[in-house]
Short mmCIF file of C-alpha atoms in Angstrom, two decimals:
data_model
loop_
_atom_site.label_atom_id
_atom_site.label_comp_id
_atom_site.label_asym_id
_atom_site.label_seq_id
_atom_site.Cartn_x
_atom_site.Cartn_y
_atom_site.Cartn_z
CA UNK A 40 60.93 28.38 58.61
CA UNK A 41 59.98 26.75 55.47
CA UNK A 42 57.43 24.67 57.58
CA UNK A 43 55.99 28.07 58.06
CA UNK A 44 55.93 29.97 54.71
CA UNK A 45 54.28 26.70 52.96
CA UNK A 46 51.69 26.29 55.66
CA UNK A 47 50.64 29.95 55.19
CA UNK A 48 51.02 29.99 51.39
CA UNK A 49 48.69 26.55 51.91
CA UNK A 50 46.37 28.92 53.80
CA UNK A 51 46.13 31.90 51.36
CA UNK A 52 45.61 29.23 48.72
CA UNK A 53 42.86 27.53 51.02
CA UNK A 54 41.48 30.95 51.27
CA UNK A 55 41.50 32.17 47.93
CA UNK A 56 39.38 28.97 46.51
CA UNK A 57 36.87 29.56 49.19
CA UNK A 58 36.70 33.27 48.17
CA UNK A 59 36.40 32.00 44.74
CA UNK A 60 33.70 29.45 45.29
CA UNK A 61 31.48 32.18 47.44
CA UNK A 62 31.53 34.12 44.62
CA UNK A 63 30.75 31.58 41.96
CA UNK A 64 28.01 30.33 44.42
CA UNK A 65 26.33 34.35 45.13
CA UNK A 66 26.65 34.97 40.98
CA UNK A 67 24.57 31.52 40.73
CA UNK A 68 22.11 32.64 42.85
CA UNK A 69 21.78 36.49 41.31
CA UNK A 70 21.76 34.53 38.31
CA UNK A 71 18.13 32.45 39.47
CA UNK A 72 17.38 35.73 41.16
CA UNK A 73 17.13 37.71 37.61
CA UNK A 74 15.91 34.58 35.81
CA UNK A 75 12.87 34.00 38.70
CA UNK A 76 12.00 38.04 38.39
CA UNK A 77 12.35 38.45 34.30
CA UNK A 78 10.37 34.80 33.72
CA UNK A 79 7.24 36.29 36.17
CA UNK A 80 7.33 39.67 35.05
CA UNK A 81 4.57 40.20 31.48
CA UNK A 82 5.77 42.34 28.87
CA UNK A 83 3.14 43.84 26.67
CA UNK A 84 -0.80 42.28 25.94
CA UNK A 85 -3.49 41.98 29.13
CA UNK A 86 -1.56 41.35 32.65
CA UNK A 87 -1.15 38.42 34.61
CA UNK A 88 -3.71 37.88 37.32
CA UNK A 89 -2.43 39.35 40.35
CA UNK A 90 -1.51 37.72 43.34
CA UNK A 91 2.26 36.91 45.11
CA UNK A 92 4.96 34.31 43.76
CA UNK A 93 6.50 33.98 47.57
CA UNK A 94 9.69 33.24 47.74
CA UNK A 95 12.27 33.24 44.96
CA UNK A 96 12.43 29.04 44.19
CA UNK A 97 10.29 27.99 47.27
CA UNK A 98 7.08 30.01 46.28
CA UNK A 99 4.14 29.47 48.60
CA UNK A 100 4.90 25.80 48.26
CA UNK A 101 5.27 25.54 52.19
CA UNK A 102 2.21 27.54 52.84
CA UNK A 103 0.12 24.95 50.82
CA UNK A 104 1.53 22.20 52.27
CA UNK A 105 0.86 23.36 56.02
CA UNK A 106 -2.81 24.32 55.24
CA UNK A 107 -3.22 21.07 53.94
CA UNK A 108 -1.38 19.81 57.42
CA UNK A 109 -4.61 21.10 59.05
CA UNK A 110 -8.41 20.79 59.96
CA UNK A 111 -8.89 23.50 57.51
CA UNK A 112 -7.32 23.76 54.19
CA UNK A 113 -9.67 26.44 53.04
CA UNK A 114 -7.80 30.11 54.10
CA UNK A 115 -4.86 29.25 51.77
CA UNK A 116 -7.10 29.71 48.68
CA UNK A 117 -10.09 31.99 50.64
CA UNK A 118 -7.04 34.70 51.65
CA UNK A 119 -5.83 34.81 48.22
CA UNK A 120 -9.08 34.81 46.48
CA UNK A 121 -10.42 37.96 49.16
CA UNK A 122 -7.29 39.45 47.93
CA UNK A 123 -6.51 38.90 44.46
CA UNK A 124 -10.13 37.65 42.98
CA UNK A 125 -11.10 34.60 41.05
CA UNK A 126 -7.89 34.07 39.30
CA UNK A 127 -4.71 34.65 41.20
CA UNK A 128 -0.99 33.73 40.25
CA UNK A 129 1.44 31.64 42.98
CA UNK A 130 4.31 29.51 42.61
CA UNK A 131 4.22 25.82 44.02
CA UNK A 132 6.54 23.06 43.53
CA UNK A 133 8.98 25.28 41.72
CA UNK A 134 6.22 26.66 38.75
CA UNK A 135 4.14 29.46 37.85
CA UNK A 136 0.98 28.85 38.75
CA UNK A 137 -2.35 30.41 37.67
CA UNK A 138 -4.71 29.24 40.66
CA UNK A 139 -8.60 29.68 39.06
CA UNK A 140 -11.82 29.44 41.60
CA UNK A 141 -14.39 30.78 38.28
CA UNK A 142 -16.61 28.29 37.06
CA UNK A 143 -16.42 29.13 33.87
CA UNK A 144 -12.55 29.24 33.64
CA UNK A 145 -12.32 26.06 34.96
CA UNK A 146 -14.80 24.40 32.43
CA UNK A 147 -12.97 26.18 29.53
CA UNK A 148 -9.77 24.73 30.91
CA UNK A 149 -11.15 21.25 31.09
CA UNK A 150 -12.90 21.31 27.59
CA UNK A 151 -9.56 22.63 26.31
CA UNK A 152 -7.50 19.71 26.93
CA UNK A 153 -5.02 18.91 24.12
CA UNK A 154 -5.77 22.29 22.42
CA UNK A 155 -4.83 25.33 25.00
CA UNK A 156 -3.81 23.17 27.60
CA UNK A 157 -2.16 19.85 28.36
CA UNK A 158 -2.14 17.79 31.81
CA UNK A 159 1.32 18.26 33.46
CA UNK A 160 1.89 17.75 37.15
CA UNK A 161 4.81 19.07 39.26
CA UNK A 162 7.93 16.35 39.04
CA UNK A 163 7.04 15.62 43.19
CA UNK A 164 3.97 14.04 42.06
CA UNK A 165 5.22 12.80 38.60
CA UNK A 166 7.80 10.53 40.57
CA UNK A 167 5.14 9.04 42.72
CA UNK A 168 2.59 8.14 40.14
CA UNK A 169 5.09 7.37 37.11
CA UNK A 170 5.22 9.04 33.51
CA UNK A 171 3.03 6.34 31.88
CA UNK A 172 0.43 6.95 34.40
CA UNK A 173 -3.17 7.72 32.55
CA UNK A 174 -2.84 10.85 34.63
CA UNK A 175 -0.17 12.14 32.52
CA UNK A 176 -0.09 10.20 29.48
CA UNK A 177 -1.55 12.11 26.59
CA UNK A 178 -3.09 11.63 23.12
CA UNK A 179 -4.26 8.35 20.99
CA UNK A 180 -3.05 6.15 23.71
CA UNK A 181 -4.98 8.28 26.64
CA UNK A 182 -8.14 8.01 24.48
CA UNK A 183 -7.64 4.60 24.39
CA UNK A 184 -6.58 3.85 28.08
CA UNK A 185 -9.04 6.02 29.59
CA UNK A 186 -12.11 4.18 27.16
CA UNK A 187 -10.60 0.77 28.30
CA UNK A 188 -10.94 1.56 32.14
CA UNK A 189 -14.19 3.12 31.60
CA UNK A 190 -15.05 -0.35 30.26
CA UNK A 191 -14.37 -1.63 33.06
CA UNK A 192 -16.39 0.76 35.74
CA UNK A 193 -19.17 1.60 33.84
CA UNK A 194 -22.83 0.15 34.53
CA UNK A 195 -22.94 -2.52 32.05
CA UNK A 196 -20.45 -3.81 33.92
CA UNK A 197 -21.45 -2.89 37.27
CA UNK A 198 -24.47 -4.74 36.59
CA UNK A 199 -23.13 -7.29 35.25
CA UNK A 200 -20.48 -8.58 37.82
CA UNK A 201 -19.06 -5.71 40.12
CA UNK A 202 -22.13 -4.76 42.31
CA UNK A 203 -22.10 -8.09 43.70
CA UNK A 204 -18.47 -7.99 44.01
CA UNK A 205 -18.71 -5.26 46.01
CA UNK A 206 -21.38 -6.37 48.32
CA UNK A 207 -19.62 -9.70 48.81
CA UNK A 208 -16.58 -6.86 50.54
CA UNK A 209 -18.48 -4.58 52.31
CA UNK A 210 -20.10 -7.35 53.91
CA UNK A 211 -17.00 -9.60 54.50
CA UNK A 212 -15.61 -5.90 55.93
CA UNK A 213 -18.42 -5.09 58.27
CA UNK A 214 -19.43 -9.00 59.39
CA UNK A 215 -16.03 -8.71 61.31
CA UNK A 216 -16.54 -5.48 63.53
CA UNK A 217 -16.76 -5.11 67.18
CA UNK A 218 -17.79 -2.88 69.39
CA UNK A 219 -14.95 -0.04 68.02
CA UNK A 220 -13.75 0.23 64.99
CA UNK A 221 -11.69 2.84 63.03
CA UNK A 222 -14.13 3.99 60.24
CA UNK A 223 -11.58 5.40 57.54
CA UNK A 224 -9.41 2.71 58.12
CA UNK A 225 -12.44 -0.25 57.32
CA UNK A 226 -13.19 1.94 54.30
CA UNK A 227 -9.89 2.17 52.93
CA UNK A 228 -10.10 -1.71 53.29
CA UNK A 229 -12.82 -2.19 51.31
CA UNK A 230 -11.82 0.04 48.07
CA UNK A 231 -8.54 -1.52 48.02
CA UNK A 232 -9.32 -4.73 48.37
CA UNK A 233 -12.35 -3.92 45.55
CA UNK A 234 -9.84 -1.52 43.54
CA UNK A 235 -7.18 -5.03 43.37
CA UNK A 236 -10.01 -7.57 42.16
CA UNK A 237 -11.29 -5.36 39.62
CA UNK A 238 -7.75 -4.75 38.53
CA UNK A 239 -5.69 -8.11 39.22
CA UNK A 240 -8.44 -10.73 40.06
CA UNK A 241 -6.92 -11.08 43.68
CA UNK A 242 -8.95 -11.99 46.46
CA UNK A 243 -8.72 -10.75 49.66
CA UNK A 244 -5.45 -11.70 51.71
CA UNK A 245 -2.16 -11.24 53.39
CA UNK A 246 -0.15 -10.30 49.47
CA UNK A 247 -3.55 -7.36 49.24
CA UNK A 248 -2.79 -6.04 52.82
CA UNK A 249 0.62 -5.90 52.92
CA UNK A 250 0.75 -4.05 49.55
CA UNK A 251 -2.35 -1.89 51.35
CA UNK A 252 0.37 -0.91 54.22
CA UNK A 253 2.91 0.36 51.37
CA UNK A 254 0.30 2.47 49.68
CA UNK A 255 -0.89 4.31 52.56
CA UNK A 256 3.36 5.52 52.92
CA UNK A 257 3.01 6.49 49.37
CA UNK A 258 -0.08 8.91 49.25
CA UNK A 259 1.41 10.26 52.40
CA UNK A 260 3.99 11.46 50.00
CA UNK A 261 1.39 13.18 47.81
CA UNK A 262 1.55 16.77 49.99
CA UNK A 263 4.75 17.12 51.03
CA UNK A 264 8.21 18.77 50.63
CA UNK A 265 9.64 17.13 47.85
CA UNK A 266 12.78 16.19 49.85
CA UNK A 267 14.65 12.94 48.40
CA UNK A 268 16.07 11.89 51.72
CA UNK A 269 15.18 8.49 53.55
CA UNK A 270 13.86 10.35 56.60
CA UNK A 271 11.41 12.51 55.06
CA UNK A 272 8.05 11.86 54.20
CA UNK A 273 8.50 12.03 50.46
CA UNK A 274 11.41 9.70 50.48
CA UNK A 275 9.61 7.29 52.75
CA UNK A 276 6.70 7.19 49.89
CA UNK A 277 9.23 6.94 47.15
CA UNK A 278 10.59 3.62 48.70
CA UNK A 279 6.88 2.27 49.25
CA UNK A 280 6.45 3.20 45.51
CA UNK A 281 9.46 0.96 44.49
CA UNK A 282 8.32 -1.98 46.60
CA UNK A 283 5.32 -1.35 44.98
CA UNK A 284 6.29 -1.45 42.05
CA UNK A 285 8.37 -4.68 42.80
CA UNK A 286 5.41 -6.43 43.82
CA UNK A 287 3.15 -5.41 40.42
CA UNK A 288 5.81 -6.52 38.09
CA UNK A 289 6.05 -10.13 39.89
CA UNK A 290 2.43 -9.96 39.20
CA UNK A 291 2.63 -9.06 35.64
CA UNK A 292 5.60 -11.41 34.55
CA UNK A 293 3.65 -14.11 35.90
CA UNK A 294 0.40 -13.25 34.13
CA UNK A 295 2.31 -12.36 30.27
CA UNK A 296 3.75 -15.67 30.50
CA UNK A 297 0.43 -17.19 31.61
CA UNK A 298 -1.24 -15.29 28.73
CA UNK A 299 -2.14 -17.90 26.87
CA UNK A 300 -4.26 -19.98 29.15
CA UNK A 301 -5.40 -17.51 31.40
CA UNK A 302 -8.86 -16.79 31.66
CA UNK A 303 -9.22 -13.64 33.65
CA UNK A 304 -11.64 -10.68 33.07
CA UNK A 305 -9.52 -8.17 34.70
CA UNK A 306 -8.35 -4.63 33.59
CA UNK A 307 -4.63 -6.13 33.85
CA UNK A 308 -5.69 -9.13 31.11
CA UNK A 309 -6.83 -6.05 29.09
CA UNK A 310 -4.12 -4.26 29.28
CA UNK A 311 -1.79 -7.37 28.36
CA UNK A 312 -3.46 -7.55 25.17
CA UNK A 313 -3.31 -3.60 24.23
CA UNK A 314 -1.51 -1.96 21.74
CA UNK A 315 0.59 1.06 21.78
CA UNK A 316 0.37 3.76 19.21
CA UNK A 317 3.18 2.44 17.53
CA UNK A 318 1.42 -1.27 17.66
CA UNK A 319 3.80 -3.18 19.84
CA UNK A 320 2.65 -4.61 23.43
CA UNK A 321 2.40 -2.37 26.24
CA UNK A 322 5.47 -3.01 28.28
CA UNK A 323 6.04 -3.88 31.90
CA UNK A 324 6.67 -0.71 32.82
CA UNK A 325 3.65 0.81 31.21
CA UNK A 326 1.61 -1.81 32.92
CA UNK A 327 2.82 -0.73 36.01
CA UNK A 328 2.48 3.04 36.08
CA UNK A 329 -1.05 2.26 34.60
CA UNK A 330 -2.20 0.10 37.67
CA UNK A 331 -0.18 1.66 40.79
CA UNK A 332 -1.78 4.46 39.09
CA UNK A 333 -5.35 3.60 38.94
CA UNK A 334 -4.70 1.84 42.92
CA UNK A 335 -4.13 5.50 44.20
CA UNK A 336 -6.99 6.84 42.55
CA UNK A 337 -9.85 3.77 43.62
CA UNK A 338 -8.24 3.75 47.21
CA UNK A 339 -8.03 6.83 49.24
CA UNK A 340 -10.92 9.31 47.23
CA UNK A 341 -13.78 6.75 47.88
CA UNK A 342 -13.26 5.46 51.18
CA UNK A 343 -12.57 8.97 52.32
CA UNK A 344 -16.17 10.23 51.06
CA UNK A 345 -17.65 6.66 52.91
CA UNK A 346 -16.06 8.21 56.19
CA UNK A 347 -17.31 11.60 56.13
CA UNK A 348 -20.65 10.60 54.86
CA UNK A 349 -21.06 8.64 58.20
CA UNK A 350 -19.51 11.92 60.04
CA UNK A 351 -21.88 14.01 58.15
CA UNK A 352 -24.96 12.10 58.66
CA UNK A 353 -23.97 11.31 63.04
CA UNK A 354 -24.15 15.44 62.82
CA UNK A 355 -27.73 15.78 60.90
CA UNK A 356 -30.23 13.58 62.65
CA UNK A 357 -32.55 14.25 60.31
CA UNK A 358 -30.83 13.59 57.18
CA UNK A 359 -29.74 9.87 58.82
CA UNK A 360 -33.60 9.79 59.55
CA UNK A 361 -34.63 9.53 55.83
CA UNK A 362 -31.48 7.71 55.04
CA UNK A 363 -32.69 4.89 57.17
CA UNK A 364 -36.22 4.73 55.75
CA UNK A 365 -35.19 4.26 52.37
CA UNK A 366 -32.58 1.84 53.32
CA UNK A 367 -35.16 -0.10 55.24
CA UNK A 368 -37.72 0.10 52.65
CA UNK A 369 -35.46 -1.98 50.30
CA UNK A 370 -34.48 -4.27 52.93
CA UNK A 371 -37.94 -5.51 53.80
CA UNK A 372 -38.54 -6.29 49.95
CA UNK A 373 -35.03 -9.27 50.39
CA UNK A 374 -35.71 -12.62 51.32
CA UNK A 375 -32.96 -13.29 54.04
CA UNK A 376 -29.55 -12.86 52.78
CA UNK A 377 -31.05 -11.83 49.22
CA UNK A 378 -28.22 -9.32 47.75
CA UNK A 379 -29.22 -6.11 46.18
CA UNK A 380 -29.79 -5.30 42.36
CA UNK A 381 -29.14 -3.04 39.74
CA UNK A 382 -33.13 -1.81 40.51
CA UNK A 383 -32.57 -0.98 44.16
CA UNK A 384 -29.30 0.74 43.59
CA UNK A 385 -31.59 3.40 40.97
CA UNK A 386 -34.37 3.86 43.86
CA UNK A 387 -31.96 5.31 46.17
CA UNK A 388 -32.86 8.71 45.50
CA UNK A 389 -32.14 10.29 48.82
CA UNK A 390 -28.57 8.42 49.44
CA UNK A 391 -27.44 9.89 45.57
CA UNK A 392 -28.50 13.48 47.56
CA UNK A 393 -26.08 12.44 50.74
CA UNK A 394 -23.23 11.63 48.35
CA UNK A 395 -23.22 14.58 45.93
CA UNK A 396 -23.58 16.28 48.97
CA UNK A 397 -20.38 14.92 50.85
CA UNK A 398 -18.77 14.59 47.23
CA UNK A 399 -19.54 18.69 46.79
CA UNK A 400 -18.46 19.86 50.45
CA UNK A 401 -15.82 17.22 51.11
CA UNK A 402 -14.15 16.02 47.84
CA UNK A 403 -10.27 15.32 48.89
CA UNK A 404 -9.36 16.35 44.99
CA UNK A 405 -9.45 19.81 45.19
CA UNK A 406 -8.55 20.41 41.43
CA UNK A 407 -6.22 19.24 38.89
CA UNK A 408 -3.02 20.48 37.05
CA UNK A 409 -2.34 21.95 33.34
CA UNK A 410 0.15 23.40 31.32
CA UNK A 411 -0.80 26.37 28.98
CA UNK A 412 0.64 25.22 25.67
CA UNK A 413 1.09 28.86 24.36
CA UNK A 414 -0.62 32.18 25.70
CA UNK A 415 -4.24 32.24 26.55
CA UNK A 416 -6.35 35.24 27.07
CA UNK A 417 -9.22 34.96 29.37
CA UNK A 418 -11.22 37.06 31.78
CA UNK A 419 -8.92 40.32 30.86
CA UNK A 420 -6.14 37.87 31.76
CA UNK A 421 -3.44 36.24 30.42
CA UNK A 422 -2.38 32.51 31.18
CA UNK A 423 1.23 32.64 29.99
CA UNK A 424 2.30 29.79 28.10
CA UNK A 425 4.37 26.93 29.69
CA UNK A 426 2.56 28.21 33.40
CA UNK A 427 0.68 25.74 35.16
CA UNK A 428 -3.38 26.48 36.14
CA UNK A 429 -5.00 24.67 38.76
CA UNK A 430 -9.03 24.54 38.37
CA UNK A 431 -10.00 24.53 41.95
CA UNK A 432 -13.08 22.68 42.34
CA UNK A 433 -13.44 22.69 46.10
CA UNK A 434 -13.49 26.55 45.58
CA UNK A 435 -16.27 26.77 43.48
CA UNK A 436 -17.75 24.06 45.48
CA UNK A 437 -17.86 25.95 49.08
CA UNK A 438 -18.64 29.28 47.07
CA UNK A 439 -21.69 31.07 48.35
CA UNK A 440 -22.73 32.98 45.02
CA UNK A 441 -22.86 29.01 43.75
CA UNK A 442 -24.47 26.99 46.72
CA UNK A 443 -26.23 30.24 49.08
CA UNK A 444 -25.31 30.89 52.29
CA UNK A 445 -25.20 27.15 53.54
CA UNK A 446 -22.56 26.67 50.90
CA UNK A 447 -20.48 25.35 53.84
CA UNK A 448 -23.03 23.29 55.56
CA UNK A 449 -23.98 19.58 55.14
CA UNK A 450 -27.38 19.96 53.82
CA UNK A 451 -28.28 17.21 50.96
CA UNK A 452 -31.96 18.15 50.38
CA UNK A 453 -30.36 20.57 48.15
CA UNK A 454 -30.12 18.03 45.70
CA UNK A 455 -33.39 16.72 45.60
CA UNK A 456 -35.17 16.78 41.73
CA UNK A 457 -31.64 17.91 40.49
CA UNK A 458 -29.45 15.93 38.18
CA UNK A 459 -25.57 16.66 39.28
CA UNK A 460 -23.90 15.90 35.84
CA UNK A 461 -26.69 18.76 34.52
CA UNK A 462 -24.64 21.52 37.20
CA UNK A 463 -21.82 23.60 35.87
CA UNK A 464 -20.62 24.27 39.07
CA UNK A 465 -20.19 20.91 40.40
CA UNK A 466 -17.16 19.30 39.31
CA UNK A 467 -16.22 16.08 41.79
CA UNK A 468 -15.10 13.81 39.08
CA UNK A 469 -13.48 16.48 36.81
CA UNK A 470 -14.35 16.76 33.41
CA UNK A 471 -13.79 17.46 29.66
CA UNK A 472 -11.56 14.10 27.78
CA UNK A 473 -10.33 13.25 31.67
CA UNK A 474 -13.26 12.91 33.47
CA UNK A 475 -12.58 10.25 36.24
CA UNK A 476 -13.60 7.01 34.73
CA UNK A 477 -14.53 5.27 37.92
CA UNK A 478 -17.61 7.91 38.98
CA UNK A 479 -20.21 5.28 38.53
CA UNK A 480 -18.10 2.82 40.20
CA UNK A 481 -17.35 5.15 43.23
CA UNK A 482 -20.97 6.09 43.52
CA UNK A 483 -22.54 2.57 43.51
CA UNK A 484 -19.65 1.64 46.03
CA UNK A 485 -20.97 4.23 48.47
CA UNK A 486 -24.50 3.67 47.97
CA UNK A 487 -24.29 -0.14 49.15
CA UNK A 488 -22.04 1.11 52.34
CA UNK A 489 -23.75 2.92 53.62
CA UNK A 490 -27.31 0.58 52.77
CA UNK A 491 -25.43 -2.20 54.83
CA UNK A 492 -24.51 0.47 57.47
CA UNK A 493 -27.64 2.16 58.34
CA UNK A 494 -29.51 -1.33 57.93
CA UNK A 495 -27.17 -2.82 60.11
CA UNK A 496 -25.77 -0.56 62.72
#
């Protein structure tokens, strides 16, 4: 009956608007499909390095990610550089990317910044640091930023104040171990709890740990599927970033309105009384980025190089051998508990050899991100504009025709009677206008570690 007829009309119309939508939905997709293969394909002028783009949207994204899942991260760039060469294109976190493992392409890159190239990071990583990060931020106020935390890390002031500020933790750290303790997890301790005095004059406590537990969820989210769902890794570091961020604007309200009679010497007082290019206060939110920002990068890269310095040096007797002696020379000049100086820091010749060493094989930042700002030729290449590169420093780092054929192997005499910031090929910190601020800072950190470890344990 009528029942009938409207049900089935009801059906065909059902029908229809799913047809419909399929079709919408496959001409979207040949639509990205043409755009993906016309926006990767060169026309005219030297070729694109070779290499694959993976999947259409996806890329090799998921490939990256899983190597870096592993014990071995290495085959994801060794495959593609047997393959392709020193410069080979891929596509990660949904851009064009020129991946470069040549020495010299990567310096040119780095000395290039604001010219031929500008710092730009996927969006994944983006939302986790914050746009006025002094990662990303660029220009005049950069410049400025990046001089104002060097101010604060460099070895007037390490001399001055820091040193024994970071004694006073490693000591505090180590006075309270037993017979086990979980190395990484006591160094991560200590360059947080360092990385938040230098930064907010906090001492250490229960507000410095619990804002410790948050960050470790939010690096987590660093190298992983950019999925914005609660139950994924990513969205479980993009909560921890809010809470952070919750807790460092408490911080920072409390401190502008305490401006006035405050008398800390902290990088957060500094930045409370900078100026933006346009002359006005920095606001809360710049604050913010700029700290959770400068947190990630004090926390995990230092205390990671502490741990696998010990790991190195348990697996090379001899190296810890010589360690010791010139840890226990210096010791036998203190009277008691008589803390270290500026002077015994610059005789410890051999430990600067164990960390360029672990810094070299084991860095954790295996190279940064840049934009081409318009077409760059190089190599018999072209770098297309708007394409990210990605100077791989580990690369270059575990390259044979750079370090011989121990390239791969702990060995820190190799650095004995050489200066590292004198070796083109040796690139921990970075380089060019955006060389890491805190490498004096991380080095000295290290250095009185591992004196109070090998002197102790």
């Amino acid at each position: 009956g009528k029942a009938g007829y409207f049900a089935m009309a009801e059906l065909i119309t059902v029908g229809c608007s799913g047809l419909v939508a399929i079709s919408a939905g496959l001409g979207l997709l040949m639509l990205l499909l043409l755009r993906w293969v016309f926006s990767h394909k060169r026309r005219g002028g030297l070729p694109v390095p070779p290499g694959s783009m993976g999947w259409p949207l996806l890329g090799e994204t998921l490939q990256l990610i899983s190597a870096y899942k592993t014990t071995n991260p290495e085959p994801f760039v060794d495959k593609r550089r047997a393959w392709y060469g020193n410069l080979f294109k891929t596509h990660l976190f949904g851009k064009p990317t020129i991946f470069s493992t040549d020495p010299e392409v990567n310096k040119f890159i780095l000395q290039n910044e604001g010219k031929l190239f500008r710092t730009s990071y996927p969006s994944s990583i983006t939302n986790l640091l914050g746009k006025h990060s002094l990662l990303l931020i660029t220009g005049n106020l950069h410049k400025k930023l990046h001089s104002l935390t060097l101010s604060f890390a460099n070895s007037s002031a390490l001399k001055d104040h820091l040193m024994l500020d970071i004694e006073n933790l490693v000591c505090l750290t180590l006075d309270g171990w037993n017979d086990h303790v979980l190395l990484q997890d006591e160094a991560k301790k200590i360059t947080f709890e360092l990385t938040v005095k230098q930064l907010l004059s906090f001492d250490p406590g229960q507000w410095s740990e619990n804002l410790r537990k948050e960050y470790l969820l939010l690096i987590d989210g660093f190298f992983s599927l950019p999925l914005r769902l609660p139950i994924t890794t990513y969205g479980k570091a993009l909560k921890a970033r809010a809470k952070v961020a919750e807790e460092l604007r408490a911080v920072v309200k409390k401190r502008r309105h305490e401006s006035e009679k405050s008398d800390h010497y902290d990088m957060l007082a500094a930045l409370l009384n900078e100026k933006s290019e346009e002359g006005e206060c920095l606001s809360d939110d710049q604050i913010i980025d700029l700290i959770l920002s400068l947190l990630v990068a004090g926390y995990d890269t230092t205390s990671t190089i502490m741990t696998l310095a010990v790991k190195f040096l348990t697996e090379t007797p001899q190296a810890l051998a010589e360690l010791k002696e010139e840890h226990e020379v210096i010791r036998k000049k203190k009277d008691g508990a008589q803390r270290l100086e500026w002077s015994d820091y610059k005789s410890m010749i051999f430990t600067q050899c164990v960390i360029s060493e672990t810094l070299r094989i084991a860095n954790i930042i295996s190279g940064v991100f840049r934009e081409a700002l318009c077409d760059v030729e190089i190599k018999g290449y072209t770098i297309p504009k708007d394409w990210l590169v990605f100077p791989c420093f580990r690369a270059v780092h575990l390259d044979e025709d750079n370090y011989s054929e121990d390239a791969r192997k702990f060995n820190p005499w190799r650095w004995q009677g050489k200066q590292p910031s004198n070796i083109g090929t040796f690139t921990p910190f970075g380089g060019g206008p955006r060389l890491c601020p805190g490498y004096e800072l991380a080095r000295v950190g290290i250095s009185v570690f591992l004196h109070h470890m090998v002197t102790l344990f």
